[in-house]
CSV table of C-alpha atoms in Angstrom, one decimal:
chain,number,residue,atom,x,y,z
A,298,MET,CA,-28.1,0.9,8.4
A,299,ALA,CA,-25.4,-0.8,10.5
A,300,SER,CA,-26.0,-1.1,14.2
A,301,GLU,CA,-22.5,-0.3,15.1
A,302,PHE,CA,-19.7,1.5,13.2
A,303,SER,CA,-16.0,0.9,13.7
A,304,PHE,CA,-12.5,1.5,12.5
A,305,ASP,CA,-9.0,0.3,13.3
A,306,ILE,CA,-6.0,2.3,14.6
A,307,VAL,CA,-2.8,0.8,13.3
A,308,SER,CA,0.8,1.9,12.8
A,309,GLN,CA,2.0,0.8,9.3
A,310,VAL,CA,3.9,2.4,6.5
A,311,ASP,CA,2.5,2.5,3.0
A,312,MET,CA,5.1,0.6,1.0
A,313,ASN,CA,3.9,2.1,-2.3
A,314,GLU,CA,4.9,5.5,-1.0
A,315,VAL,CA,8.2,4.1,0.1
A,316,LYS,CA,8.8,2.8,-3.4
A,317,ASN,CA,7.8,6.2,-4.9
A,318,ALA,CA,10.2,8.0,-2.6
A,319,PHE,CA,12.9,5.4,-3.4
A,320,ASN,CA,12.5,6.0,-7.1
A,321,THR,CA,12.7,9.8,-6.8
A,322,ALA,CA,15.7,9.6,-4.4
A,323,ASN,CA,17.4,7.3,-6.8
A,324,LYS,CA,16.9,9.7,-9.7
A,325,GLU,CA,18.3,12.6,-7.7
A,326,LEU,CA,21.2,10.4,-6.6
A,327,MET,CA,22.1,9.7,-10.3
A,328,ASN,CA,21.9,13.4,-11.2
A,329,ARG,CA,23.7,15.0,-8.2
A,330,TYR,CA,27.0,16.5,-9.4
A,331,ASP,CA,28.7,16.1,-6.1
A,332,LEU,CA,27.9,12.3,-6.0
A,333,LYS,CA,28.9,11.5,-9.6
A,334,GLY,CA,31.7,8.9,-9.9
A,335,THR,CA,31.1,7.7,-6.3
A,336,LYS,CA,29.9,4.3,-5.1
A,337,CYS,CA,26.7,5.8,-3.6
A,338,GLU,CA,23.6,3.9,-4.2
A,339,ILE,CA,20.2,3.1,-2.7
A,340,GLU,CA,18.7,-0.4,-2.9
A,341,LEU,CA,15.1,-1.3,-2.1
A,342,GLU,CA,14.5,-4.7,-0.7
A,343,ASP,CA,11.2,-6.3,0.5
A,344,ASP,CA,10.9,-4.5,3.9
A,345,HIS,CA,13.9,-2.3,4.1
A,346,ILE,CA,16.3,0.0,2.2
A,347,MET,CA,20.0,-0.4,2.0
A,348,LEU,CA,22.2,2.7,1.6
A,349,THR,CA,25.8,2.4,0.3
A,350,ALA,CA,28.4,5.1,0.2
A,351,ASP,CA,32.2,5.8,0.1
A,352,ASP,CA,32.4,7.4,3.5
A,353,ASP,CA,30.3,8.7,6.4
A,354,PHE,CA,29.8,12.2,4.9
A,355,ARG,CA,28.4,10.8,1.6
A,356,LEU,CA,26.3,8.2,3.5
A,357,THR,CA,24.7,11.1,5.4
A,358,GLN,CA,24.0,12.9,2.1
A,359,VAL,CA,22.4,9.8,0.6
A,360,PHE,CA,20.2,9.4,3.8
A,361,ASP,CA,19.2,13.1,3.7
A,362,ILE,CA,18.1,12.7,0.0
A,363,LEU,CA,16.1,9.6,0.9
A,364,PHE,CA,14.7,11.1,4.1
A,365,SER,CA,13.5,14.3,2.3
A,366,LYS,CA,11.7,12.2,-0.4
A,367,LEU,CA,10.1,10.0,2.3
A,368,VAL,CA,8.8,13.0,4.2
A,369,LYS,CA,7.5,14.6,0.9
A,370,ARG,CA,5.6,11.3,0.3
A,371,GLU,CA,4.0,11.6,3.8
A,372,VAL,CA,5.9,8.7,5.4
A,373,ASP,CA,6.0,9.6,9.1
A,374,ALA,CA,9.5,10.2,10.3
A,375,ARG,CA,8.7,8.2,13.5
A,376,MET,CA,8.4,5.1,11.4
A,377,ILE,CA,12.0,5.3,10.0
A,378,VAL,CA,14.7,3.4,11.8
A,379,LYS,CA,18.3,3.9,11.0
A,380,GLU,CA,20.7,1.0,11.9
A,381,ASP,CA,24.4,1.7,12.6
A,382,PRO,CA,26.6,1.9,9.5
A,383,GLN,CA,28.6,-1.2,8.7
A,384,ALA,CA,31.8,-1.5,6.8
A,385,ALA,CA,31.4,-3.3,3.5
A,386,GLY,CA,33.8,-4.6,0.9
A,387,GLY,CA,35.5,-2.3,-1.6
A,388,MET,CA,36.1,0.7,0.8
A,389,THR,CA,32.3,1.3,1.2
A,390,ILE,CA,29.9,1.7,4.1
A,391,LYS,CA,26.4,0.3,4.2
A,392,GLN,CA,23.5,1.3,6.4
A,393,LYS,CA,20.1,-0.4,6.7
A,394,ILE,CA,16.9,1.6,6.9
A,395,THR,CA,13.9,-0.2,8.3
A,396,PHE,CA,10.3,0.9,9.0
A,397,LYS,CA,8.4,0.3,12.3
A,398,GLN,CA,5.2,-1.7,11.7
A,399,GLY,CA,2.5,-2.3,14.3
A,400,ILE,CA,1.7,-1.0,17.7
A,401,GLU,CA,3.3,-2.8,20.6
A,402,GLN,CA,1.0,-4.5,23.0
A,403,SER,CA,1.7,-2.2,26.0
A,404,GLN,CA,1.3,0.9,23.7
A,405,ALA,CA,-2.0,-0.5,22.3
A,406,LYS,CA,-3.4,-1.0,25.9
A,407,ASP,CA,-2.4,2.5,26.9
A,408,LEU,CA,-4.0,3.9,23.7
A,409,SER,CA,-7.2,1.9,24.4
A,410,LYS,CA,-7.3,3.2,28.0
A,411,LYS,CA,-6.9,6.8,26.8
A,412,ILE,CA,-9.7,6.4,24.3
A,413,LYS,CA,-12.0,5.0,27.0
A,414,ASP,CA,-11.1,8.0,29.3
A,415,ALA,CA,-11.8,10.5,26.5
A,416,GLY,CA,-15.5,10.8,27.5
A,417,THR,CA,-17.1,9.4,24.3
A,418,SER,CA,-19.4,6.4,24.2
A,419,ALA,CA,-16.9,4.6,21.8
A,420,LYS,CA,-15.5,1.3,22.9
A,421,SER,CA,-12.0,0.2,22.1
A,422,GLN,CA,-10.3,-3.1,22.3
A,423,VAL,CA,-6.8,-4.3,21.4
A,424,GLN,CA,-6.6,-6.8,18.5
A,425,GLY,CA,-3.0,-7.9,18.0
A,426,ASP,CA,-1.0,-4.9,16.8
A,427,ALA,CA,-4.1,-2.8,16.2
A,428,VAL,CA,-6.8,-1.1,18.3
A,429,ARG,CA,-10.4,-1.5,17.1
A,430,VAL,CA,-12.8,1.4,18.1
A,431,SER,CA,-16.5,0.9,17.7
A,432,SER,CA,-19.6,3.0,18.5
A,433,LYS,CA,-23.2,3.4,17.5
A,434,SER,CA,-22.5,7.0,16.5
A,435,LYS,CA,-20.3,8.0,13.6
A,436,ASP,CA,-19.8,11.4,15.3
A,437,ASP,CA,-18.3,9.7,18.3
A,438,LEU,CA,-15.8,7.9,16.0
A,439,GLN,CA,-14.9,11.2,14.4
A,440,LYS,CA,-14.3,12.6,17.9
A,441,VAL,CA,-12.0,9.7,18.7
A,442,ILE,CA,-10.1,10.1,15.5
A,443,ASN,CA,-9.5,13.8,16.2
A,444,TYR,CA,-8.6,13.0,19.9
A,445,VAL,CA,-6.0,10.4,18.8
A,446,LYS,CA,-4.6,12.8,16.2
A,447,ALA,CA,-4.2,15.4,18.9
A,448,LEU,CA,-2.3,13.0,21.3
A,449,ASP,CA,1.5,13.3,21.2
A,450,LEU,CA,2.2,9.6,20.7
A,451,PRO,CA,5.8,8.2,20.2
A,452,TYR,CA,4.6,6.3,17.2
A,453,ALA,CA,2.6,7.2,14.0
A,454,VAL,CA,-1.0,6.0,13.7
A,455,ASN,CA,-3.2,5.3,10.7
A,456,PHE,CA,-6.9,4.8,10.6
A,457,ILE,CA,-8.2,2.0,8.4
A,458,ASN,CA,-11.3,-0.2,7.9
A,459,TYR,CA,-13.7,2.7,8.6
A,460,ARG,CA,-17.2,1.0,8.5
């Protein structure tokens, strides 16, 4: 049996879920009657999504389609970042959608302090853009997970490497 158990608290989006949401949004975009014959499209690139539309109204519709699919695939809305729309060639508008990755250093320190003040025997330490929580008791780690889930944080958190 391990002498100490641990897990990491991170803020990262599952790109497989983003790809699945992209595919279903693209299918809906192709089948929507009000968007047929328009220049509306969604492009998936390595770490972001590019939306293209004829005008602001259609761009909003395309984003709403994508956003609803992302939320259904359990991608946290706090991770989605919309950049300002840019004029593109051919009378179209483009908008870049990116995803927040990682916990900022100051936020990680604040989260680590909150965990230490929670009253469990769990220890927390900042490791880059993640917070490692360790304890001799699995029950304490479960309490920390529930405590962090109950916090109203301005960023989404995931729990990985539970050992």
